[in-house]
DNA sequence: CACTTAATGATCTTCTGAAGATCATATTAG
DNA sequence: CTAATATGATCTTCAGAAGATCATTAAGTG
């Protein structure tokens, strides 16, 4: 599965969901879904805003979790 | 902007859109959009399928293009 | 403690765009 | 040329992000 490291990054920087939502302009619901890893779809615009905000690359935010299964 | 390197990867491996669509199970229209970089939203499931298919990481497929602007 | 304010989770409607199918037009093979 | 395959374009369907709102919880202040 695709793992989203948003909660880890936010934790490291001690940021709240509202902070990220406010500063990036991304909807709070979307941040919440990414934070709790319940999102199944993502706007590239949101990915870009988060990468810029955290000054990181796409690969730092999303990672392919290599499980045994193809799931 | 977020750059999708699908066309580059496909070119390197000499794969056609139908090949990728068939082998990954992803809709051809979606592959076409990613190939031509006209997609604005992406299913994490599709990202995972592509990463597994190309045996690469999310960061190899998508990259934050660091332009001067925040756009 | 009570009161206020901010943050979060949950829920609902709206709206965008991927999924899926189909058709027309290349492109390639015979 | 004919047949098969690949691609682009278009349409409908449907999932889920966007946006707003409400209830609950946490944090701060008197």
CSV table of C-alpha atoms (C1' of nucleotides) in Angstrom, one decimal:
chain,number,residue,atom,x,y,z
A,1,UNK,CA,0.0,0.0,0.0
A,2,UNK,CA,0.9,3.6,-0.3
A,3,UNK,CA,1.9,5.0,3.1
A,4,UNK,CA,1.5,8.7,3.8
A,5,UNK,CA,4.0,10.1,6.2
A,6,UNK,CA,2.0,13.3,6.9
A,7,UNK,CA,1.3,12.5,10.5
A,8,UNK,CA,5.0,11.7,11.2
A,9,UNK,CA,6.2,14.9,9.5
A,10,UNK,CA,3.5,17.0,11.3
A,11,UNK,CA,4.5,15.3,14.6
A,12,UNK,CA,8.2,16.1,14.1
A,13,UNK,CA,7.4,19.7,13.4
A,14,UNK,CA,4.7,19.8,16.1
A,15,UNK,CA,2.1,21.1,13.7
A,16,UNK,CA,-1.6,20.7,14.1
A,17,UNK,CA,-4.1,19.8,11.4
A,18,UNK,CA,-5.5,23.4,11.4
A,19,UNK,CA,-2.0,24.8,11.0
A,20,UNK,CA,-1.3,22.8,7.9
A,21,UNK,CA,-4.7,23.3,6.4
A,22,UNK,CA,-4.5,27.1,7.0
A,23,UNK,CA,-0.9,27.5,5.8
A,24,UNK,CA,-1.3,25.3,2.7
A,25,UNK,CA,-4.8,26.3,1.8
A,26,UNK,CA,-5.8,22.7,1.6
A,27,UNK,CA,-9.1,21.7,2.9
A,28,UNK,CA,-9.0,20.6,6.5
A,29,UNK,CA,-11.0,17.5,5.7
A,30,UNK,CA,-8.3,16.5,3.2
A,31,UNK,CA,-5.5,17.0,5.7
A,32,UNK,CA,-7.5,15.0,8.2
A,33,UNK,CA,-7.9,12.2,5.8
A,34,UNK,CA,-4.2,12.2,4.9
A,35,UNK,CA,-3.2,12.4,8.5
A,36,UNK,CA,-5.3,9.4,9.4
A,37,UNK,CA,-4.4,7.7,6.2
A,38,UNK,CA,-7.9,7.2,5.0
A,39,UNK,CA,-7.5,9.1,1.8
A,40,UNK,CA,-7.7,6.9,-1.4
A,41,UNK,CA,-7.3,9.7,-3.9
A,42,UNK,CA,-5.3,12.9,-3.9
A,43,UNK,CA,-5.2,16.1,-5.8
A,44,UNK,CA,-1.7,16.7,-7.3
A,45,UNK,CA,-2.2,20.3,-6.3
A,46,UNK,CA,-2.5,19.2,-2.6
A,47,UNK,CA,0.6,17.1,-2.9
A,48,UNK,CA,2.5,20.1,-4.3
A,49,UNK,CA,1.3,22.4,-1.6
A,50,UNK,CA,2.3,19.9,1.1
A,51,UNK,CA,5.7,19.3,-0.5
A,52,UNK,CA,6.4,23.0,-0.7
A,53,UNK,CA,5.1,23.6,2.8
A,54,UNK,CA,7.3,20.9,4.3
A,55,UNK,CA,10.1,21.6,1.9
A,56,UNK,CA,10.3,18.0,0.9
A,57,UNK,CA,9.8,15.8,-2.1
A,58,UNK,CA,6.9,13.6,-3.1
A,59,UNK,CA,8.8,10.6,-2.0
A,60,UNK,CA,9.2,11.9,1.5
A,61,UNK,CA,5.4,12.3,1.8
A,62,UNK,CA,4.3,9.1,0.1
A,63,UNK,CA,6.1,5.8,0.1
A,64,UNK,CA,5.3,2.5,-1.4
A,65,UNK,CA,5.0,0.1,1.5
A,66,UNK,CA,6.5,-3.1,0.2
A,67,UNK,CA,4.4,-5.8,1.7
A,68,UNK,CA,4.4,-9.4,0.5
A,69,UNK,CA,1.1,-9.1,-1.3
A,70,UNK,CA,0.2,-7.1,-4.4
A,71,UNK,CA,-2.4,-5.4,-2.3
B,1,UNK,CA,4.1,21.7,-10.2
B,2,UNK,CA,4.1,18.0,-9.7
B,3,UNK,CA,5.9,16.3,-12.6
B,4,UNK,CA,4.9,12.8,-13.6
B,5,UNK,CA,7.7,10.8,-15.1
B,6,UNK,CA,5.5,8.1,-16.5
B,7,UNK,CA,6.2,8.9,-20.1
B,8,UNK,CA,9.9,8.9,-19.5
B,9,UNK,CA,9.8,5.5,-17.7
B,10,UNK,CA,7.6,4.1,-20.3
B,11,UNK,CA,9.9,5.3,-23.0
B,12,UNK,CA,12.9,3.8,-21.4
B,13,UNK,CA,11.2,0.5,-21.2
B,14,UNK,CA,9.6,0.8,-24.6
B,15,UNK,CA,6.1,0.2,-23.2
B,16,UNK,CA,2.9,1.4,-24.7
B,17,UNK,CA,-0.1,2.8,-23.0
B,18,UNK,CA,-2.1,-0.3,-23.6
B,19,UNK,CA,0.7,-2.4,-22.1
B,20,UNK,CA,0.8,-0.5,-18.9
B,21,UNK,CA,-3.0,-0.3,-18.7
B,22,UNK,CA,-3.4,-4.0,-19.3
B,23,UNK,CA,-0.6,-5.1,-17.0
B,24,UNK,CA,-1.5,-2.8,-14.1
B,25,UNK,CA,-5.2,-3.1,-14.4
B,26,UNK,CA,-5.4,0.7,-14.4
B,27,UNK,CA,-7.9,2.3,-16.7
B,28,UNK,CA,-6.4,3.3,-20.0
B,29,UNK,CA,-7.8,6.8,-19.8
B,30,UNK,CA,-5.9,7.3,-16.5
B,31,UNK,CA,-2.7,6.0,-17.9
B,32,UNK,CA,-3.2,8.3,-20.9
B,33,UNK,CA,-3.8,11.3,-18.6
B,34,UNK,CA,-0.7,10.6,-16.6
B,35,UNK,CA,1.4,10.0,-19.7
B,36,UNK,CA,0.3,13.3,-21.1
B,37,UNK,CA,0.5,14.9,-17.7
B,38,UNK,CA,-3.0,16.2,-17.8
B,39,UNK,CA,-4.1,14.4,-14.6
B,40,UNK,CA,-4.9,16.6,-11.7
B,41,UNK,CA,-5.9,13.9,-9.3
B,42,UNK,CA,-4.7,10.4,-8.7
B,43,UNK,CA,-5.9,7.3,-7.0
B,44,UNK,CA,-3.3,6.0,-4.5
B,45,UNK,CA,-4.2,2.6,-5.7
B,46,UNK,CA,-3.1,3.6,-9.2
B,47,UNK,CA,0.1,5.0,-7.8
B,48,UNK,CA,0.8,1.8,-6.0
B,49,UNK,CA,0.1,-0.4,-9.1
B,50,UNK,CA,2.4,1.7,-11.2
B,51,UNK,CA,5.2,1.7,-8.6
B,52,UNK,CA,4.9,-2.1,-8.3
B,53,UNK,CA,4.8,-2.5,-12.0
B,54,UNK,CA,7.9,-0.4,-12.6
B,55,UNK,CA,9.5,-1.6,-9.4
B,56,UNK,CA,10.1,2.0,-8.3
B,57,UNK,CA,9.2,4.3,-5.5
B,58,UNK,CA,6.6,7.1,-5.5
B,59,UNK,CA,9.4,9.6,-5.8
B,60,UNK,CA,10.6,8.1,-9.0
B,61,UNK,CA,7.2,8.5,-10.5
B,62,UNK,CA,6.2,11.9,-9.2
B,63,UNK,CA,8.6,14.8,-8.5
B,64,UNK,CA,8.1,18.3,-7.2
B,65,UNK,CA,9.3,20.5,-9.9
B,66,UNK,CA,10.8,23.4,-8.1
B,67,UNK,CA,10.0,26.4,-10.1
B,68,UNK,CA,10.4,29.9,-8.8
B,69,UNK,CA,6.7,30.4,-8.3
B,70,UNK,CA,4.4,28.8,-5.8
B,71,UNK,CA,2.3,27.6,-8.6
C,1,DC,C1',-14.4,26.1,39.2
C,2,DA,C1',-17.0,28.3,35.1
C,3,DC,C1',-16.3,30.5,30.7
C,4,DT,C1',-14.1,31.3,26.3
C,5,DT,C1',-11.6,29.9,22.4
C,6,DA,C1',-9.4,26.8,19.4
C,7,DA,C1',-8.9,22.1,17.5
C,8,DT,C1',-10.8,17.9,16.0
C,9,DG,C1',-14.1,14.5,14.4
C,10,DA,C1',-18.2,13.6,12.1
C,11,DT,C1',-21.7,14.5,8.7
C,12,DC,C1',-23.9,16.5,4.7
C,13,DT,C1',-24.1,18.6,-0.1
C,14,DT,C1',-21.7,20.1,-4.1
C,15,DC,C1',-18.7,19.4,-7.7
C,16,DT,C1',-14.5,17.7,-9.9
C,17,DG,C1',-12.4,14.2,-12.3
C,18,DA,C1',-11.1,9.0,-12.6
C,19,DA,C1',-13.4,4.8,-14.2
C,20,DG,C1',-15.5,2.6,-17.7
C,21,DA,C1',-17.2,2.2,-22.2
C,22,DT,C1',-17.4,3.4,-26.9
C,23,DC,C1',-16.2,5.5,-31.5
C,24,DA,C1',-13.0,7.5,-34.9
C,25,DT,C1',-8.6,7.8,-36.3
C,26,DA,C1',-3.8,6.5,-36.6
C,27,DT,C1',-0.4,2.9,-36.8
C,28,DT,C1',1.5,-1.6,-37.7
C,29,DA,C1',1.5,-6.3,-39.6
C,30,DG,C1',0.2,-9.7,-43.0
D,1,DC,C1',-5.3,-3.3,-49.5
D,2,DT,C1',-7.1,-5.7,-45.3
D,3,DA,C1',-7.0,-6.9,-40.5
D,4,DA,C1',-5.5,-6.1,-36.0
D,5,DT,C1',-3.8,-3.1,-32.6
D,6,DA,C1',-3.0,1.5,-30.3
D,7,DT,C1',-4.3,5.9,-29.4
D,8,DG,C1',-7.1,10.1,-28.9
D,9,DA,C1',-11.6,11.9,-28.0
D,10,DT,C1',-16.0,11.9,-26.0
D,11,DC,C1',-19.8,10.5,-23.0
D,12,DT,C1',-21.9,8.7,-18.6
D,13,DT,C1',-21.3,6.9,-14.1
D,14,DC,C1',-19.6,7.1,-9.7
D,15,DA,C1',-16.2,7.8,-5.9
D,16,DG,C1',-14.3,11.0,-3.1
D,17,DA,C1',-12.2,15.8,-2.3
D,18,DA,C1',-13.9,20.5,-1.4
D,19,DG,C1',-16.5,23.2,1.4
D,20,DA,C1',-19.6,24.1,5.1
D,21,DT,C1',-21.6,23.1,9.5
D,22,DC,C1',-22.3,21.0,14.2
D,23,DA,C1',-20.9,18.5,18.4
D,24,DT,C1',-17.3,17.3,21.2
D,25,DT,C1',-12.9,17.8,23.3
D,26,DA,C1',-8.7,20.2,24.8
D,27,DA,C1',-6.4,24.3,26.2
D,28,DG,C1',-6.3,28.8,28.1
D,29,DT,C1',-8.0,32.7,31.2
D,30,DG,C1',-10.7,34.9,34.7
